[in-house]
Tab-separated table of C-alpha atoms in Angstrom:
chain	number	residue	atom	x	y	z
C	331	MET	CA	0.000	0.000	0.000
C	332	GLU	CA	2.937	2.334	0.700
C	333	ASN	CA	3.745	2.574	-3.022
C	334	ARG	CA	0.233	3.549	-4.015
C	335	MET	CA	-0.715	7.111	-4.817
C	336	THR	CA	-2.236	9.114	-1.960
C	337	MET	CA	-5.809	10.014	-2.959
C	338	LEU	CA	-6.865	11.882	0.190
C	339	GLU	CA	-4.680	13.775	2.621
C	340	SER	CA	-6.047	15.659	5.640
C	341	ARG	CA	-3.597	17.607	7.795
C	342	GLU	CA	-4.951	19.038	11.070
C	343	CYS	CA	-8.089	20.073	9.207
C	344	SER	CA	-10.792	21.962	11.107
C	345	PHE	CA	-14.026	23.400	9.728
C	346	ALA	CA	-16.891	25.527	11.059
C	347	TYR	CA	-20.071	26.698	9.333
C	348	PRO	CA	-20.913	30.430	9.561
C	349	THR	CA	-24.034	29.794	11.671
C	350	MET	CA	-22.199	27.680	14.250
C	351	GLU	CA	-19.803	28.778	16.976
C	352	GLU	CA	-18.068	25.413	17.406
C	353	ASN	CA	-16.087	23.518	14.792
C	354	VAL	CA	-17.857	20.677	12.997
C	355	LEU	CA	-14.445	19.125	12.326
C	356	GLU	CA	-11.539	19.441	14.745
C	357	ASP	CA	-7.885	18.742	13.817
C	358	ILE	CA	-8.600	15.848	11.449
C	359	SER	CA	-5.510	14.093	10.075
C	360	PHE	CA	-5.473	10.959	7.902
C	361	SER	CA	-4.609	9.716	4.438
C	362	VAL	CA	-6.260	7.273	2.024
C	363	LYS	CA	-4.352	5.412	-0.685
C	364	ALA	CA	-5.559	4.658	-4.210
C	365	GLY	CA	-7.783	1.590	-4.399
C	366	GLU	CA	-8.721	1.607	-0.718
C	367	CYS	CA	-12.322	1.264	0.442
C	368	VAL	CA	-12.790	3.076	3.744
C	369	LEU	CA	-15.772	3.500	6.034
C	370	PHE	CA	-16.570	6.669	7.957
C	371	CYS	CA	-18.825	5.856	10.915
C	372	GLY	CA	-20.050	7.579	14.046
C	373	CYS	CA	-23.181	9.101	15.551
C	374	SER	CA	-25.391	11.441	13.510
C	375	GLY	CA	-23.956	14.967	13.416
C	376	CYS	CA	-20.349	13.913	14.123
C	377	GLY	CA	-19.041	15.596	10.946
C	378	LYS	CA	-19.001	12.760	8.384
C	379	SER	CA	-20.995	14.610	5.706
C	380	THR	CA	-18.929	17.771	6.156
C	381	LEU	CA	-15.757	15.768	5.584
C	382	LEU	CA	-17.203	14.309	2.376
C	383	ARG	CA	-17.994	17.833	1.165
C	384	LEU	CA	-14.313	18.694	1.514
C	385	MET	CA	-13.485	15.629	-0.594
C	386	ASN	CA	-15.727	16.531	-3.519
C	387	GLY	CA	-15.014	20.265	-3.516
C	388	LEU	CA	-18.399	21.448	-2.218
C	389	SER	CA	-16.758	22.942	0.882
C	390	PRO	CA	-15.633	25.545	1.647
C	391	GLY	CA	-16.830	27.024	-1.663
C	392	PHE	CA	-20.490	26.070	-2.083
C	393	PHE	CA	-21.105	25.158	1.562
C	394	LYS	CA	-19.403	28.167	3.087
C	395	GLY	CA	-17.356	27.922	6.213
C	396	LYS	CA	-14.083	28.691	7.940
C	397	MET	CA	-11.380	26.108	7.354
C	398	SER	CA	-7.944	25.712	8.899
C	399	GLY	CA	-5.248	23.154	8.189
C	400	SER	CA	-5.382	21.535	4.763
C	401	PHE	CA	-7.358	18.932	2.849
C	402	GLU	CA	-6.273	17.495	-0.511
C	403	THR	CA	-8.227	15.295	-2.919
C	404	ILE	CA	-6.059	13.768	-5.662
C	405	GLY	CA	-3.696	16.697	-5.214
C	406	MET	CA	-6.443	19.346	-5.286
C	407	LYS	CA	-6.509	21.586	-2.208
C	408	ALA	CA	-9.919	22.346	-0.714
C	409	GLY	CA	-10.715	26.042	-1.030
C	410	GLU	CA	-8.097	26.658	-3.708
C	411	VAL	CA	-9.368	24.617	-6.665
C	412	PRO	CA	-12.658	25.355	-8.517
C	413	ILE	CA	-15.315	22.671	-8.197
C	414	GLU	CA	-15.349	21.924	-11.938
C	415	GLU	CA	-11.882	20.374	-11.603
C	416	TYR	CA	-13.320	17.805	-9.171
C	417	VAL	CA	-16.155	16.753	-11.503
C	418	PRO	CA	-14.345	14.233	-13.764
C	419	LEU	CA	-12.338	12.764	-10.862
C	420	VAL	CA	-14.831	12.474	-7.984
C	421	GLY	CA	-18.261	10.850	-8.141
C	422	SER	CA	-20.622	11.707	-5.271
C	423	VAL	CA	-23.862	10.324	-3.878
C	424	PHE	CA	-25.446	12.709	-1.386
C	425	GLN	CA	-27.309	11.798	1.785
C	426	ASN	CA	-30.502	13.058	0.144
C	427	PRO	CA	-30.314	11.946	-3.526
C	428	LYS	CA	-33.134	14.319	-4.508
C	429	THR	CA	-30.756	17.262	-4.042
C	430	GLN	CA	-28.527	16.092	-6.899
C	431	ASN	CA	-31.185	15.574	-9.587
C	432	PHE	CA	-31.056	17.853	-12.627
C	433	ASN	CA	-33.554	16.122	-14.916
C	434	VAL	CA	-37.054	14.693	-14.686
C	435	ASN	CA	-36.240	11.684	-16.883
C	436	THR	CA	-33.928	9.050	-15.383
C	437	THR	CA	-32.048	8.356	-18.619
C	438	SER	CA	-31.421	12.076	-19.069
C	439	GLU	CA	-30.224	12.195	-15.462
C	440	LEU	CA	-27.549	9.568	-16.182
C	441	ALA	CA	-26.519	11.336	-19.374
C	442	PHE	CA	-26.266	14.759	-17.715
C	443	PRO	CA	-22.652	14.467	-16.415
C	444	CYS	CA	-21.532	13.308	-19.854
C	445	GLU	CA	-23.301	16.192	-21.597
C	446	ASN	CA	-21.584	18.658	-19.264
C	447	THR	CA	-18.159	17.383	-20.274
C	448	GLY	CA	-18.947	17.351	-24.013
C	449	MET	CA	-18.900	13.576	-24.464
C	450	ASP	CA	-20.020	12.477	-27.945
C	451	THR	CA	-23.530	11.055	-28.258
C	452	GLU	CA	-22.552	7.482	-29.126
C	453	ARG	CA	-20.157	7.199	-26.189
C	454	MET	CA	-22.758	8.800	-23.899
C	455	ARG	CA	-25.444	6.257	-24.832
C	456	LYS	CA	-22.973	3.446	-24.290
C	457	ARG	CA	-22.086	4.746	-20.816
C	458	VAL	CA	-25.770	4.993	-19.843
C	459	LYS	CA	-26.289	1.340	-20.792
C	460	GLU	CA	-23.076	0.241	-19.052
C	461	CYS	CA	-23.854	2.000	-15.764
C	462	ALA	CA	-27.481	0.901	-15.741
C	463	LYS	CA	-26.375	-2.701	-16.282
C	464	GLU	CA	-23.653	-2.509	-13.619
C	465	LEU	CA	-26.115	-1.327	-10.967
C	466	LYS	CA	-28.982	-3.447	-12.339
C	467	ILE	CA	-31.307	-0.492	-12.885
C	468	GLU	CA	-32.227	-1.090	-16.526
C	469	GLY	CA	-35.868	-1.202	-15.419
C	470	LEU	CA	-35.572	2.344	-14.050
C	471	LEU	CA	-34.479	3.932	-17.348
C	472	ASN	CA	-36.846	6.321	-19.148
C	473	ARG	CA	-38.871	6.843	-15.966
C	474	SER	CA	-39.894	10.056	-14.246
C	475	ILE	CA	-37.707	10.809	-11.229
C	476	PHE	CA	-40.844	11.934	-9.414
C	477	CYS	CA	-42.414	8.494	-9.798
C	478	LEU	CA	-39.524	6.637	-8.167
C	479	SER	CA	-39.352	5.495	-4.574
C	480	GLY	CA	-36.627	6.853	-2.289
C	481	GLY	CA	-34.563	3.698	-2.755
C	482	GLU	CA	-34.903	3.820	-6.547
C	483	LYS	CA	-33.712	7.441	-6.526
C	484	GLN	CA	-30.652	6.367	-4.534
C	485	ARG	CA	-29.818	3.698	-7.110
C	486	VAL	CA	-30.115	6.209	-9.965
C	487	ALA	CA	-27.869	8.625	-8.035
C	488	CYS	CA	-25.226	5.901	-7.643
C	489	ALA	CA	-25.271	5.218	-11.383
C	490	SER	CA	-25.070	8.927	-12.207
C	491	ALA	CA	-22.033	9.311	-9.931
C	492	CYS	CA	-20.157	6.680	-11.949
C	493	MET	CA	-20.945	7.947	-15.458
C	494	LEU	CA	-17.592	9.742	-15.878
C	495	GLU	CA	-15.616	6.770	-14.509
C	496	PRO	CA	-14.193	8.721	-11.538
C	497	GLU	CA	-11.058	7.762	-9.657
C	498	LEU	CA	-12.777	8.420	-6.315
C	499	LEU	CA	-16.321	7.535	-5.212
C	500	VAL	CA	-17.742	9.436	-2.226
C	501	LEU	CA	-20.959	7.884	-0.913
C	502	ASP	CA	-22.994	9.487	1.896
C	503	GLU	CA	-25.475	6.989	3.408
C	504	PRO	CA	-25.973	5.208	0.054
C	505	THR	CA	-28.162	2.404	1.505
C	506	SER	CA	-30.408	4.425	3.838
C	507	ASN	CA	-33.522	3.681	1.744
C	508	LEU	CA	-32.445	0.496	-0.058
C	509	ASP	CA	-33.981	-2.949	0.271
C	510	GLU	CA	-31.885	-6.056	0.899
C	511	LYS	CA	-31.475	-7.005	-2.775
C	512	ALA	CA	-30.520	-3.468	-3.815
C	513	ILE	CA	-27.912	-3.340	-1.035
C	514	GLU	CA	-26.370	-6.573	-2.296
C	515	ASP	CA	-26.316	-5.186	-5.864
C	516	LEU	CA	-24.534	-2.075	-4.566
C	517	ARG	CA	-22.066	-4.173	-2.575
C	518	GLN	CA	-21.129	-6.184	-5.651
C	519	PHE	CA	-20.825	-2.999	-7.707
C	520	ILE	CA	-18.449	-1.376	-5.198
C	521	ALA	CA	-16.400	-4.591	-4.996
C	522	ARG	CA	-15.945	-4.454	-8.783
C	523	LYS	CA	-14.961	-0.781	-8.672
C	524	LYS	CA	-12.473	-1.489	-5.917
C	525	ALA	CA	-10.978	-4.326	-7.993
C	526	GLN	CA	-10.580	-1.838	-10.861
C	527	GLY	CA	-8.514	0.440	-8.597
C	528	VAL	CA	-11.209	2.996	-7.792
C	529	THR	CA	-10.948	4.524	-4.305
C	530	VAL	CA	-14.218	4.408	-2.337
C	531	VAL	CA	-15.168	6.397	0.765
C	532	ILE	CA	-18.494	5.501	2.396
C	533	ALA	CA	-20.170	7.333	5.276
C	534	GLU	CA	-22.674	4.817	6.586
C	535	HIS	CA	-24.666	3.623	9.607
C	536	ARG	CA	-25.749	0.233	8.229
C	537	LEU	CA	-22.599	-1.830	8.686
C	538	GLU	CA	-23.320	-5.475	7.893
C	539	TRP	CA	-23.091	-5.133	4.097
C	540	LEU	CA	-19.680	-3.455	4.413
C	541	LYS	CA	-17.887	-5.892	6.715
C	542	GLN	CA	-16.076	-7.795	3.925
C	543	LEU	CA	-15.741	-4.748	1.669
C	544	VAL	CA	-13.882	-2.086	3.629
C	545	ASP	CA	-10.135	-2.045	4.256
C	546	ARG	CA	-10.270	0.412	7.155
C	547	CYS	CA	-12.911	2.010	9.376
C	548	PHE	CA	-12.649	5.572	10.686
C	549	TYR	CA	-14.750	6.317	13.770
C	550	PHE	CA	-15.677	9.955	14.483
C	551	GLU	CA	-16.876	11.493	17.739
C	552	GLN	CA	-18.082	15.108	17.961
C	553	GLY	CA	-16.050	16.221	14.972
C	554	LYS	CA	-12.867	14.385	15.911
C	555	LEU	CA	-11.302	11.270	14.410
C	556	SER	CA	-11.365	9.043	17.471
C	557	LYS	CA	-10.371	5.577	16.222
C	558	VAL	CA	-9.103	3.831	13.092
C	559	TRP	CA	-9.599	0.074	12.703
C	560	SER	CA	-8.296	-2.370	10.139
C	561	ARG	CA	-10.877	-4.745	8.649
C	562	GLU	CA	-9.753	-7.474	11.038
C	563	GLU	CA	-10.023	-5.190	14.081
C	564	PHE	CA	-13.454	-4.037	12.887
C	565	HIS	CA	-14.689	-7.652	12.716
C	566	GLN	CA	-13.527	-8.284	16.291
C	567	LEU	CA	-15.734	-5.559	17.805
C	568	THR	CA	-18.435	-7.066	20.000
C	569	ILE	CA	-22.088	-6.035	19.787
C	570	GLY	CA	-21.684	-4.396	23.201
C	571	GLN	CA	-18.714	-2.324	22.023
C	572	LEU	CA	-20.556	-1.270	18.867
C	573	TYR	CA	-23.673	-0.203	20.751
C	574	GLU	CA	-21.615	1.664	23.337
C	575	MET	CA	-20.161	3.765	20.513
C	576	GLY	CA	-23.600	4.324	18.977
C	577	LEU	CA	-22.876	2.041	16.011
C	578	ARG	CA	-25.125	-0.517	14.320
C	579	ALA	CA	-24.664	-4.295	14.443
C	580	ILE	CA	-22.236	-5.985	12.048
C	581	ASP	CA	-24.117	-9.315	12.095
C	582	LEU	CA	-27.900	-9.176	11.499
C	583	LYS	CA	-28.644	-12.900	11.377
C	584	GLY	CA	-30.539	-12.820	14.674
C	585	HIS	CA	-32.541	-9.769	13.593
C	586	LYS	CA	-33.568	-11.427	10.326
C	587	GLU	CA	-34.789	-14.485	12.222
C	588	LYS	CA	-36.867	-12.306	14.569
C	589	ILE	CA	-38.493	-10.581	11.586
C	590	GLU	CA	-39.427	-13.939	10.065
C	591	ARG	CA	-41.117	-14.917	13.341
C	592	LYS	CA	-42.958	-11.600	13.549
C	593	GLN	CA	-44.431	-12.203	10.093
C	594	ILE	CA	-46.005	-15.407	11.385
C	595	GLU	CA	-46.755	-14.713	15.038
C	596	ALA	CA	-49.450	-12.070	15.399
C	597	GLY	CA	-49.376	-10.134	18.628
C	598	GLU	CA	-52.323	-9.759	20.962
C	599	GLN	CA	-55.060	-8.048	18.952
C	600	THR	CA	-56.751	-4.986	20.439
C	601	GLU	CA	-59.279	-2.631	18.850
C	602	ILE	CA	-58.617	-2.266	15.126
C	603	ALA	CA	-57.947	1.379	14.248
C	604	VAL	CA	-57.508	1.273	10.474
C	605	SER	CA	-58.224	-1.565	8.048
C	606	VAL	CA	-58.733	-2.073	4.308
C	607	SER	CA	-60.697	-4.333	1.996
C	608	GLU	CA	-59.584	-5.147	-1.579
C	609	LEU	CA	-57.663	-1.888	-1.764
C	610	LYS	CA	-56.053	-1.038	-5.102
C	611	ILE	CA	-53.437	1.690	-4.786
C	612	GLY	CA	-51.602	3.719	-7.393
C	613	TYR	CA	-51.803	6.956	-9.330
C	614	LYS	CA	-53.974	8.082	-12.220
C	615	LYS	CA	-52.501	7.565	-15.707
C	616	GLN	CA	-49.991	5.132	-14.207
C	617	LYS	CA	-50.118	1.405	-13.783
C	618	GLU	CA	-51.636	0.006	-10.614
C	619	VAL	CA	-49.002	-0.320	-7.909
C	620	CYS	CA	-50.555	-3.212	-6.033
C	621	THR	CA	-53.705	-4.673	-4.508
C	622	ILE	CA	-54.025	-5.285	-0.768
C	623	SER	CA	-56.826	-7.746	0.005
C	624	SER	CA	-56.749	-7.084	3.731
C	625	PHE	CA	-54.554	-5.106	6.111
C	626	ASP	CA	-55.049	-3.632	9.556
C	627	VAL	CA	-53.319	-1.751	12.354
C	628	CYS	CA	-54.667	-1.863	15.900
C	629	HIS	CA	-54.641	0.732	18.637
C	630	GLY	CA	-51.640	0.150	20.877
C	631	GLU	CA	-49.716	-1.724	18.167
C	632	ILE	CA	-46.556	-1.055	16.131
C	633	VAL	CA	-46.750	-2.670	12.681
C	634	GLY	CA	-43.651	-2.785	10.486
C	635	LEU	CA	-44.237	-2.610	6.728
C	636	MET	CA	-41.338	-3.998	4.670
C	637	GLY	CA	-40.736	-4.943	1.036
C	638	GLN	CA	-38.738	-4.163	-2.099
C	639	ASN	CA	-38.081	-0.647	-3.360
C	640	GLY	CA	-40.962	0.481	-5.555
C	641	VAL	CA	-43.435	-2.158	-4.329
C	642	GLY	CA	-45.874	0.503	-3.094
C	643	LYS	CA	-45.167	0.911	0.636
C	644	SER	CA	-45.153	4.724	0.620
C	645	THR	CA	-48.152	4.814	-1.710
C	646	LEU	CA	-50.099	2.588	0.691
C	647	ALA	CA	-49.169	4.836	3.617
C	648	LYS	CA	-50.276	7.994	1.786
C	649	THR	CA	-53.522	6.282	0.786
C	650	LEU	CA	-54.258	5.214	4.359
C	651	CYS	CA	-53.623	8.777	5.566
C	652	GLY	CA	-56.016	10.218	2.976
C	653	LEU	CA	-53.277	11.950	0.980
C	654	VAL	CA	-53.782	9.766	-2.129
C	655	LYS	CA	-57.136	8.521	-3.393
C	656	PRO	CA	-57.334	4.726	-3.806
C	657	LEU	CA	-58.058	3.376	-7.282
C	658	SER	CA	-60.721	1.154	-5.717
C	659	GLY	CA	-61.536	-0.668	-2.485
C	660	LYS	CA	-62.373	0.563	0.985
C	661	ILE	CA	-60.619	2.015	4.008
C	662	TYR	CA	-62.176	1.691	7.455
C	663	TRP	CA	-61.621	3.680	10.636
C	664	ARG	CA	-62.694	1.719	13.693
C	665	GLY	CA	-64.864	-0.503	11.533
C	666	LYS	CA	-66.660	2.283	9.661
C	667	LYS	CA	-65.929	3.207	6.054
C	668	ALA	CA	-63.856	6.392	6.001
C	669	SER	CA	-63.229	9.009	3.323
C	670	GLY	CA	-59.869	10.562	2.617
C	671	LYS	CA	-60.842	13.727	4.498
C	672	GLU	CA	-61.794	11.678	7.546
C	673	MET	CA	-58.483	9.797	7.494
C	674	ILE	CA	-56.573	13.068	7.313
C	675	LYS	CA	-58.214	14.118	10.600
C	676	HIS	CA	-57.045	10.952	12.341
C	677	SER	CA	-53.578	10.585	10.739
C	678	PHE	CA	-50.117	12.091	10.906
C	679	MET	CA	-47.411	10.993	8.475
C	680	VAL	CA	-43.660	11.473	8.804
C	681	MET	CA	-42.540	11.441	5.184
C	682	GLN	CA	-39.530	9.648	3.733
C	683	ASP	CA	-38.011	12.998	2.742
C	684	VAL	CA	-38.596	15.096	5.859
C	685	ASN	CA	-37.406	18.249	4.068
C	686	TYR	CA	-40.925	18.438	2.620
C	687	GLN	CA	-42.438	18.966	6.056
C	688	LEU	CA	-40.023	21.298	7.828
C	689	PHE	CA	-41.490	24.802	7.717
C	690	CYS	CA	-40.448	26.821	10.762
C	691	GLU	CA	-37.488	28.948	11.798
C	692	SER	CA	-36.505	26.819	14.787
C	693	VAL	CA	-36.781	23.247	16.030
C	694	LYS	CA	-38.978	24.452	18.904
C	695	GLU	CA	-41.452	26.154	16.544
C	696	GLU	CA	-41.450	23.113	14.269
C	697	VAL	CA	-42.513	20.603	16.900
C	698	ILE	CA	-45.096	22.974	18.417
C	699	LEU	CA	-46.664	23.697	15.006
C	700	GLY	CA	-49.961	21.804	14.854
C	701	SER	CA	-49.514	20.550	18.404
C	702	ARG	CA	-52.594	19.893	20.528
C	703	GLY	CA	-50.628	20.796	23.620
C	704	GLU	CA	-50.988	17.366	25.168
C	705	GLN	CA	-47.321	16.990	26.067
C	706	ASP	CA	-44.407	19.184	27.089
C	707	TYR	CA	-42.313	19.635	23.953
C	708	LYS	CA	-39.121	19.877	26.037
C	709	VAL	CA	-39.651	16.339	27.348
C	710	ILE	CA	-40.005	15.003	23.802
C	711	LEU	CA	-36.978	16.936	22.528
C	712	GLU	CA	-34.871	15.686	25.416
C	713	LYS	CA	-35.858	12.076	24.768
C	714	LEU	CA	-34.858	12.492	21.113
C	715	ASP	CA	-31.552	14.238	21.964
C	716	LEU	CA	-32.764	17.505	20.390
C	717	LEU	CA	-33.208	19.863	23.358
C	718	GLU	CA	-29.848	21.598	22.843
C	719	LEU	CA	-30.873	22.249	19.217
C	720	GLU	CA	-34.291	23.789	19.957
C	721	GLU	CA	-33.270	27.250	18.674
C	722	ARG	CA	-31.471	25.914	15.565
C	723	HIS	CA	-33.084	26.256	12.133
C	724	PRO	CA	-34.311	22.766	11.099
C	725	MET	CA	-32.662	23.025	7.680
C	726	SER	CA	-29.253	23.564	9.300
C	727	LEU	CA	-29.389	20.132	10.956
C	728	SER	CA	-27.906	16.847	9.784
C	729	GLY	CA	-30.159	14.353	8.008
C	730	GLY	CA	-30.538	12.229	11.121
C	731	GLN	CA	-31.358	15.243	13.288
C	732	LYS	CA	-34.037	16.399	10.827
C	733	GLN	CA	-35.526	12.914	10.958
C	734	ARG	CA	-35.838	13.135	14.747
C	735	VAL	CA	-37.463	16.583	14.555
C	736	ALA	CA	-40.165	15.108	12.298
C	737	VAL	CA	-40.664	12.248	14.777
C	738	ALA	CA	-41.095	14.814	17.582
C	739	SER	CA	-43.717	16.655	15.495
C	740	ALA	CA	-45.651	13.419	15.016
C	741	ILE	CA	-45.694	12.746	18.755
C	742	MET	CA	-46.822	16.299	19.526
C	743	SER	CA	-49.647	16.169	16.947
C	744	GLY	CA	-51.937	14.119	19.188
C	745	LYS	CA	-53.270	12.161	16.170
C	746	GLU	CA	-54.415	8.556	16.702
C	747	PHE	CA	-52.886	6.941	13.586
C	748	ILE	CA	-49.204	7.735	13.155
C	749	VAL	CA	-47.322	6.630	10.028
C	750	PHE	CA	-43.538	6.764	9.758
C	751	ASP	CA	-41.902	6.346	6.338
C	752	GLU	CA	-38.297	5.238	6.953
C	753	PRO	CA	-38.006	7.021	10.352
C	754	THR	CA	-34.483	5.678	11.018
C	755	SER	CA	-33.040	6.463	7.600
C	756	GLY	CA	-29.595	7.929	8.253
C	757	LEU	CA	-29.680	7.236	12.007
C	758	ASP	CA	-27.002	5.599	14.123
C	759	HIS	CA	-27.866	2.874	16.665
C	760	LEU	CA	-28.259	5.262	19.596
C	761	HIS	CA	-30.762	7.472	17.808
C	762	MET	CA	-32.492	4.483	16.213
C	763	GLU	CA	-33.100	3.216	19.750
C	764	GLN	CA	-34.462	6.634	20.745
C	765	VAL	CA	-36.918	6.518	17.839
C	766	GLY	CA	-37.879	2.995	18.928
C	767	GLU	CA	-38.576	4.281	22.441
C	768	MET	CA	-40.784	7.027	20.984
C	769	LEU	CA	-42.695	4.395	18.997
C	770	GLU	CA	-43.178	2.485	22.235
C	771	LEU	CA	-44.427	5.659	23.936
C	772	LEU	CA	-47.035	6.127	21.182
C	773	LYS	CA	-48.049	2.482	21.584
C	774	GLU	CA	-48.504	2.944	25.334
C	775	GLN	CA	-50.725	5.944	24.599
C	776	GLY	CA	-52.968	3.669	22.526
C	777	LYS	CA	-51.917	5.071	19.147
C	778	ALA	CA	-51.976	2.902	16.035
C	779	VAL	CA	-48.441	3.037	14.610
C	780	LEU	CA	-47.370	1.991	11.113
C	781	VAL	CA	-43.652	1.994	10.312
C	782	ILE	CA	-42.392	1.629	6.743
C	783	THR	CA	-38.810	0.467	7.003
C	784	HIS	CA	-35.868	-1.386	5.497
C	785	ASP	CA	-34.147	-1.194	8.877
C	786	GLU	CA	-33.960	-4.776	10.112
C	787	GLU	CA	-32.761	-3.717	13.553
C	788	LEU	CA	-35.753	-1.428	14.044
C	789	ALA	CA	-38.249	-3.999	12.732
C	790	ALA	CA	-36.817	-6.848	14.820
C	791	ASP	CA	-36.450	-4.957	18.097
C	792	TRP	CA	-39.388	-2.547	18.125
C	793	CYS	CA	-42.232	-3.749	15.877
C	794	ASP	CA	-44.957	-6.038	17.297
C	795	ARG	CA	-45.827	-7.421	13.878
C	796	VAL	CA	-44.171	-7.289	10.452
C	797	VAL	CA	-46.010	-7.296	7.118
C	798	LYS	CA	-44.130	-7.634	3.828
C	799	LEU	CA	-45.421	-6.367	0.483
C	800	TYR	CA	-44.325	-8.187	-2.672
C	801	LEU	CA	-44.212	-7.173	-6.322
């Protein structure tokens, strides 16, 4: 490894955003060689995403801030080199893939990087086919971005990042919304890129899929690089050590077995809150997503809804909440047929992309907005590790922190049917557990709770029952 080219070099690098008094990164020093695959892990808000922005040239230029020390990516110094010089060398997948879309059509989205660099049409078409095949997304070509699920958007973003055959791939939570098959496809893809000599940096909370892939693991705490493990040292970490550091499990075999049991063993049934009969869901002028013959969620129950990307989980949730009209079939509230308007009165939905539902100038205002005043907001914020951020603007928070703000809003709403669409997307183990405790609190209050998730740890440890949708 010593003879390989140094791709990344950080020397006592510190960084602070203009709106924050404290540094997000503090005296970070490390190097990454060509062809390495490294993992950045640590609790939400520890500085991982900021570090990736230094790698791909977005900071300190686009994302303004004060930087000291130095950070070099393939010889380019952060803050001294224009971002366009990074484009052909660094491929990036952002934490929220929606923020990197430039086209409505998926094929045009893949072609966009090539068009920007003046690639000829024939070569461009060939690259689109090659990347789509590599990531097994041929079925997503020539589709509207707006009609894709969150996981499908992530897969398109990964393909787009590789169109120019970069020397460095920078992936920020690339599996946060992916199903099990899509994660395996991504793992195989990264393994091939690594074999080709591409350097890969992954900031991630879900660890199991990476255990045989990464060469080294960098653990960050409150903006500082706290530990560096080799692959072998990483494998030797016990579940207790991982949880103590706020990290996810490396081995999910036990969790998968618990989910299988929860699909078969129904919990103790209480009063049914919401149920359906022969419900066909989808959107006008589009093909039917799926038909659900029967489905119910009881008061005082947490139901996990799992299944492949694009199978219709989010569409079902929006339909149950009255946000989307069913193509046919019936929805019942406490045994009586209910209209969409009626379901809106009873329901609160935390969306997959929480940026759509953050409106206020501070976290405090956000969670109080629409509140029925049934609970002290400070108690909820403290339980979700948000109290110190109550005066912060929600859009200045990390992805995981935003997710927890939306969860707090749902709890404060006082609604009886609460739906969470990927509530632990981008969350470390500590904050996943906090969300689980909030789900349990809602259950104890007699709420009917539906959780759409790909998070096997959340489903296994916190859901009373698991239902899987299939294509």
